[in-house]
PDB file of C-alpha atoms in Angstrom:
ATOM      1  CA  GLY A   1      -8.978 -18.079 -10.087  1.00 72.00           C
ATOM      2  CA  SER A   2      -5.509 -16.899  -9.298  1.00 84.00           C
ATOM      3  CA  MET A   3      -2.769 -16.227 -11.850  1.00 91.00           C
ATOM      4  CA  ILE A   4      -0.299 -19.061 -11.281  1.00 94.00           C
ATOM      5  CA  LEU A   5       3.049 -18.984 -13.070  1.00 94.00           C
ATOM      6  CA  ASP A   6       4.671 -22.327 -13.696  1.00 95.00           C
ATOM      7  CA  LEU A   7       8.309 -21.604 -13.378  1.00 95.00           C
ATOM      8  CA  LYS A   8       9.669 -25.067 -13.936  1.00 94.00           C
ATOM      9  CA  CYS A   9      11.097 -24.198 -17.296  1.00 94.00           C
ATOM     10  CA  ILE A  10      13.001 -21.265 -15.688  1.00 95.00           C
ATOM     11  CA  PHE A  11      14.324 -23.237 -12.743  1.00 93.00           C
ATOM     12  CA  VAL A  12      15.821 -25.974 -14.976  1.00 93.00           C
ATOM     13  CA  ASN A  13      17.227 -23.796 -17.739  1.00 93.00           C
ATOM     14  CA  GLU A  14      20.256 -21.597 -17.055  1.00 92.00           C
ATOM     15  CA  ASN A  15      19.947 -18.063 -18.441  1.00 94.00           C
ATOM     16  CA  SER A  16      16.286 -18.367 -19.177  1.00 96.00           C
ATOM     17  CA  SER A  17      13.897 -15.624 -18.281  1.00 96.00           C
ATOM     18  CA  LEU A  18      10.150 -15.032 -18.233  1.00 96.00           C
ATOM     19  CA  PRO A  19       8.585 -11.593 -18.532  1.00 97.00           C
ATOM     20  CA  ILE A  20       5.783 -10.730 -16.176  1.00 97.00           C
ATOM     21  CA  GLU A  21       2.998  -8.323 -17.100  1.00 97.00           C
ATOM     22  CA  TYR A  22      -0.145  -8.636 -15.069  1.00 97.00           C
ATOM     23  CA  ALA A  23      -2.893  -6.558 -13.489  1.00 97.00           C
ATOM     24  CA  LEU A  24      -4.848  -7.630 -10.418  1.00 97.00           C
ATOM     25  CA  ASP A  25      -8.259  -6.245  -9.582  1.00 97.00           C
ATOM     26  CA  MET A  26      -8.155  -5.249  -5.915  1.00 97.00           C
ATOM     27  CA  SER A  27     -11.122  -2.902  -6.029  1.00 97.00           C
ATOM     28  CA  GLY A  28     -13.008  -5.088  -3.551  1.00 96.00           C
ATOM     29  CA  VAL A  29     -10.313  -4.906  -0.905  1.00 96.00           C
ATOM     30  CA  GLU A  30     -11.147  -2.693   2.077  1.00 94.00           C
ATOM     31  CA  PHE A  31      -8.704  -0.434   3.895  1.00 90.00           C
ATOM     32  CA  SER A  32     -10.001   1.480   6.929  1.00 83.00           C
ATOM     33  CA  GLY A  33     -13.537   1.540   5.622  1.00 88.00           C
ATOM     34  CA  THR A  34     -12.819   2.621   2.071  1.00 91.00           C
ATOM     35  CA  TYR A  35     -12.053   0.772  -1.188  1.00 95.00           C
ATOM     36  CA  PRO A  36      -9.055   2.853  -2.402  1.00 97.00           C
ATOM     37  CA  LEU A  37      -7.674   0.546  -5.139  1.00 97.00           C
ATOM     38  CA  LYS A  38     -10.188   1.514  -7.811  1.00 96.00           C
ATOM     39  CA  LYS A  39      -7.845   0.853 -10.690  1.00 97.00           C
ATOM     40  CA  PRO A  40      -6.157  -2.528 -11.282  1.00 97.00           C
ATOM     41  CA  VAL A  41      -2.847  -3.029  -9.520  1.00 98.00           C
ATOM     42  CA  LYS A  42      -0.117  -3.626 -12.037  1.00 98.00           C
ATOM     43  CA  ILE A  43       2.996  -5.750 -11.785  1.00 98.00           C
ATOM     44  CA  SER A  44       5.717  -5.887 -14.387  1.00 98.00           C
ATOM     45  CA  GLY A  45       9.103  -7.486 -14.296  1.00 98.00           C
ATOM     46  CA  THR A  46      10.975 -10.739 -14.968  1.00 97.00           C
ATOM     47  CA  VAL A  47      11.787 -14.069 -13.440  1.00 97.00           C
ATOM     48  CA  THR A  48      15.398 -14.891 -14.448  1.00 97.00           C
ATOM     49  CA  ASN A  49      17.666 -17.894 -13.882  1.00 96.00           C
ATOM     50  CA  LYS A  50      21.269 -16.717 -13.629  1.00 92.00           C
ATOM     51  CA  ALA A  51      24.017 -18.969 -12.249  1.00 86.00           C
ATOM     52  CA  SER A  52      21.405 -21.380 -10.887  1.00 81.00           C
ATOM     53  CA  LEU A  53      19.732 -18.642  -8.908  1.00 90.00           C
ATOM     54  CA  THR A  54      16.206 -17.849  -9.917  1.00 94.00           C
ATOM     55  CA  VAL A  55      15.234 -14.290  -9.151  1.00 96.00           C
ATOM     56  CA  LEU A  56      12.050 -12.316  -9.392  1.00 97.00           C
ATOM     57  CA  ASP A  57      12.660  -8.663 -10.152  1.00 97.00           C
ATOM     58  CA  ALA A  58       9.475  -6.618 -10.510  1.00 98.00           C
ATOM     59  CA  GLU A  59       7.647  -3.414  -9.810  1.00 98.00           C
ATOM     60  CA  ILE A  60       4.126  -3.189  -8.487  1.00 98.00           C
ATOM     61  CA  THR A  61       2.327   0.094  -9.139  1.00 98.00           C
ATOM     62  CA  TYR A  62      -1.024   1.105  -7.828  1.00 98.00           C
ATOM     63  CA  GLU A  63      -3.143   4.196  -7.367  1.00 97.00           C
ATOM     64  CA  TYR A  64      -4.461   4.737  -3.807  1.00 97.00           C
ATOM     65  CA  SER A  65      -7.609   6.880  -3.999  1.00 97.00           C
ATOM     66  CA  ALA A  66      -9.343   7.832  -0.777  1.00 95.00           C
ATOM     67  CA  PRO A  67     -10.338  10.907   1.234  1.00 94.00           C
ATOM     68  CA  CYS A  68      -7.425  12.834   2.815  1.00 95.00           C
ATOM     69  CA  ASP A  69      -7.069  11.819   6.454  1.00 92.00           C
ATOM     70  CA  ARG A  70      -7.111  15.478   7.553  1.00 94.00           C
ATOM     71  CA  CYS A  71      -9.382  17.483   5.286  1.00 95.00           C
ATOM     72  CA  GLY A  72     -11.440  14.696   3.641  1.00 93.00           C
ATOM     73  CA  ALA A  73     -10.745  15.816   0.064  1.00 94.00           C
ATOM     74  CA  GLU A  74     -10.738  12.877  -2.370  1.00 95.00           C
ATOM     75  CA  THR A  75      -7.044  12.291  -3.097  1.00 96.00           C
ATOM     76  CA  ALA A  76      -5.359   9.866  -5.494  1.00 97.00           C
ATOM     77  CA  LYS A  77      -1.656   8.998  -5.267  1.00 96.00           C
ATOM     78  CA  GLU A  78       0.513   6.610  -7.210  1.00 96.00           C
ATOM     79  CA  TYR A  79       2.715   4.206  -5.285  1.00 96.00           C
ATOM     80  CA  THR A  80       5.446   1.866  -6.530  1.00 97.00           C
ATOM     81  CA  VAL A  81       6.648  -1.181  -4.677  1.00 96.00           C
ATOM     82  CA  LYS A  82       9.936  -2.768  -5.836  1.00 97.00           C
ATOM     83  CA  VAL A  83      10.029  -6.534  -5.468  1.00 96.00           C
ATOM     84  CA  ASN A  84      13.367  -8.342  -5.642  1.00 96.00           C
ATOM     85  CA  LYS A  85      13.339 -11.921  -4.358  1.00 95.00           C
ATOM     86  CA  SER A  86      15.176 -15.142  -4.829  1.00 94.00           C
ATOM     87  CA  LEU A  87      12.711 -17.906  -5.623  1.00 94.00           C
ATOM     88  CA  ALA A  88      13.206 -21.165  -3.712  1.00 90.00           C
ATOM     89  CA  PRO A  89      11.361 -24.258  -4.988  1.00 83.00           C
ATOM     90  CA  SER A  90      11.235 -25.753  -1.511  1.00 74.00           C
ATOM     91  CA  ILE A  91       9.950 -24.371   1.783  1.00 65.00           C
ATOM     92  CA  GLU A  92      12.968 -25.594   3.725  1.00 67.00           C
ATOM     93  CA  GLY A  93      15.781 -23.310   4.773  1.00 63.00           C
ATOM     94  CA  GLU A  94      15.768 -19.817   6.118  1.00 64.00           C
ATOM     95  CA  GLU A  95      12.627 -17.764   6.326  1.00 66.00           C
ATOM     96  CA  SER A  96      13.697 -14.476   4.876  1.00 77.00           C
ATOM     97  CA  ASP A  97      12.283 -11.335   3.313  1.00 78.00           C
ATOM     98  CA  SER A  98      14.544 -11.827   0.288  1.00 86.00           C
ATOM     99  CA  ILE A  99      13.548 -15.427  -0.298  1.00 90.00           C
ATOM    100  CA  LEU A 100      10.156 -16.326  -1.660  1.00 90.00           C
ATOM    101  CA  PRO A 101       9.201 -20.034  -1.474  1.00 89.00           C
ATOM    102  CA  VAL A 102       7.495 -21.256  -4.639  1.00 91.00           C
ATOM    103  CA  PRO A 103       6.218 -24.779  -3.854  1.00 87.00           C
ATOM    104  CA  ALA A 104       6.221 -27.077  -6.874  1.00 90.00           C
ATOM    105  CA  MET A 105       7.913 -24.203  -8.755  1.00 92.00           C
ATOM    106  CA  LYS A 106       4.603 -22.370  -9.106  1.00 94.00           C
ATOM    107  CA  LEU A 107       4.275 -18.709  -8.230  1.00 94.00           C
ATOM    108  CA  ASP A 108       0.877 -17.380  -7.269  1.00 94.00           C
ATOM    109  CA  LEU A 109       1.004 -13.837  -8.677  1.00 95.00           C
ATOM    110  CA  ASP A 110      -2.306 -12.745  -7.096  1.00 95.00           C
ATOM    111  CA  GLU A 111      -1.017 -13.701  -3.635  1.00 94.00           C
ATOM    112  CA  LEU A 112       2.340 -11.986  -4.226  1.00 95.00           C
ATOM    113  CA  VAL A 113       0.759  -8.769  -5.435  1.00 97.00           C
ATOM    114  CA  TYR A 114      -1.875  -8.772  -2.708  1.00 96.00           C
ATOM    115  CA  SER A 115       0.606  -9.276   0.135  1.00 94.00           C
ATOM    116  CA  GLU A 116       3.098  -6.708  -1.159  1.00 96.00           C
ATOM    117  CA  VAL A 117       0.397  -4.065  -1.622  1.00 96.00           C
ATOM    118  CA  VAL A 118      -1.248  -4.626   1.738  1.00 94.00           C
ATOM    119  CA  VAL A 119       2.001  -4.066   3.676  1.00 93.00           C
ATOM    120  CA  SER A 120       2.948  -0.995   1.566  1.00 94.00           C
ATOM    121  CA  VAL A 121      -0.289   0.952   1.841  1.00 92.00           C
ATOM    122  CA  PRO A 122       0.328   4.386   3.416  1.00 88.00           C
ATOM    123  CA  MET A 123      -0.427   4.687   7.121  1.00 88.00           C
ATOM    124  CA  LYS A 124      -1.414   8.298   6.628  1.00 90.00           C
ATOM    125  CA  HIS A 125      -3.030   9.337   3.364  1.00 92.00           C
ATOM    126  CA  LEU A 126      -2.761  13.155   2.962  1.00 95.00           C
ATOM    127  CA  CYS A 127      -3.674  15.307  -0.052  1.00 94.00           C
ATOM    128  CA  LYS A 128      -0.394  17.072   0.660  1.00 94.00           C
ATOM    129  CA  GLU A 129       2.193  16.875   3.450  1.00 92.00           C
ATOM    130  CA  ASP A 130       1.202  20.197   4.970  1.00 94.00           C
ATOM    131  CA  CYS A 131      -2.549  19.765   4.696  1.00 95.00           C
ATOM    132  CA  LYS A 132      -4.184  22.248   7.131  1.00 94.00           C
ATOM    133  CA  GLY A 133      -7.283  20.110   7.676  1.00 94.00           C
ATOM    134  CA  ILE A 134     -10.676  21.562   8.445  1.00 93.00           C
ATOM    135  CA  CYS A 135     -11.867  24.072  11.039  1.00 91.00           C
ATOM    136  CA  GLU A 136     -13.331  22.075  13.859  1.00 86.00           C
ATOM    137  CA  LYS A 137     -15.869  24.878  14.483  1.00 88.00           C
ATOM    138  CA  CYS A 138     -17.279  25.607  11.022  1.00 91.00           C
ATOM    139  CA  GLY A 139     -15.900  22.704   8.971  1.00 90.00           C
ATOM    140  CA  LYS A 140     -14.286  24.823   6.317  1.00 92.00           C
ATOM    141  CA  ASN A 141     -11.345  23.310   4.460  1.00 93.00           C
ATOM    142  CA  LEU A 142      -8.470  25.522   5.662  1.00 94.00           C
ATOM    143  CA  ASN A 143      -6.381  24.672   2.592  1.00 93.00           C
ATOM    144  CA  GLU A 144      -8.802  26.964   0.700  1.00 92.00           C
ATOM    145  CA  GLY A 145      -8.105  29.897   3.082  1.00 91.00           C
ATOM    146  CA  GLU A 146      -9.011  31.092   6.548  1.00 89.00           C
ATOM    147  CA  CYS A 147     -12.544  30.681   7.792  1.00 88.00           C
ATOM    148  CA  GLY A 148     -12.745  33.726  10.051  1.00 86.00           C
ATOM    149  CA  CYS A 149     -13.502  31.788  13.205  1.00 87.00           C
ATOM    150  CA  PRO A 150     -11.763  33.296  16.254  1.00 81.00           C
ATOM    151  CA  LYS A 151      -8.442  31.568  16.750  1.00 67.00           C
ATOM    152  CA  ARG A 152      -8.381  29.352  19.755  1.00 58.00           C
ATOM    153  CA  GLU A 153      -5.187  27.903  21.056  1.00 55.00           C
ATOM    154  CA  ILE A 154      -5.598  24.164  21.071  1.00 53.00           C
ATOM    155  CA  ASP A 155      -3.125  22.329  23.198  1.00 52.00           C
ATOM    156  CA  ALA A 156      -0.826  20.028  21.265  1.00 53.00           C
ATOM    157  CA  LEU A 157      -2.406  16.842  22.535  1.00 54.00           C
ATOM    158  CA  THR A 158      -5.908  17.789  21.387  1.00 59.00           C
ATOM    159  CA  ALA A 159      -4.570  18.719  18.010  1.00 61.00           C
ATOM    160  CA  VAL A 160      -2.939  15.340  17.735  1.00 59.00           C
ATOM    161  CA  ILE A 161      -6.119  13.572  18.723  1.00 58.00           C
ATOM    162  CA  ILE A 162      -8.203  15.585  16.208  1.00 59.00           C
ATOM    163  CA  ASN A 163      -5.746  14.815  13.396  1.00 61.00           C
ATOM    164  CA  ALA A 164      -5.604  11.145  14.410  1.00 55.00           C
ATOM    165  CA  ARG A 165      -9.329  10.621  14.782  1.00 53.00           C
ATOM    166  CA  THR A 166      -9.592   8.920  11.342  1.00 52.00           C
ATOM    167  CA  ASP A 167      -6.755   6.556  12.193  1.00 50.00           C
ATOM    168  CA  PHE A 168      -8.017   3.229  13.470  1.00 50.00           C
ATOM    169  CA  ALA A 169      -5.340   2.752  16.141  1.00 51.00           C
ATOM    170  CA  LEU A 170      -6.600   5.312  18.615  1.00 49.00           C
ATOM    171  CA  PRO A 171      -9.418   4.635  21.057  1.00 52.00           C
ATOM    172  CA  ALA A 172     -12.271   7.137  21.036  1.00 53.00           C
ATOM    173  CA  VAL A 173     -11.367  10.015  23.298  1.00 53.00           C
ATOM    174  CA  SER A 174     -14.032  12.155  24.886  1.00 49.00           C
ATOM    175  CA  MET A 175     -13.267  15.708  23.959  1.00 50.00           C
ATOM    176  CA  THR A 176     -15.469  17.291  26.646  1.00 53.00           C
ATOM    177  CA  ASP A 177     -12.938  17.153  29.432  1.00 49.00           C
ATOM    178  CA  ALA A 178     -10.159  18.427  27.226  1.00 46.00           C
ATOM    179  CA  ARG A 179     -11.783  21.829  26.684  1.00 43.00           C
TER     180      ARG A 179
END
């Protein structure tokens, strides 16, 4: 079951606060064919009622562990998502990124963590910003040094397609006519 926080005591009591420390197992969640969230996703923070405004202030941290999009080396990176939202006990009013509706004053932590992580996951996952990728001829990881294959000028477009081939957004492109 989900972790549901009953925040009624916070909503009705000025200057009350509730610490949040929680870890959610997201190891079964798939992103582009891999399961990168091998370790539990952690959230820590507080729900506070100040001047009749109930606010969630928290940080979600997770380790994204998957092969580098360019060279395929297994790469783990830590990411932090800051969450700062006003909690509204009713659904009415403005839909807004800064307002989180909590029907019946209950906050579903699993849902919150899940939705925040899913939108924050990196579009490109690289072992390092200037990853050189692999030689398309011999398959050597060029971060470890040159492979000795004769250099061939690849036009920019083909290079883009090769680098992007692991991204899910591009249709398959036949490389035969590009040569």
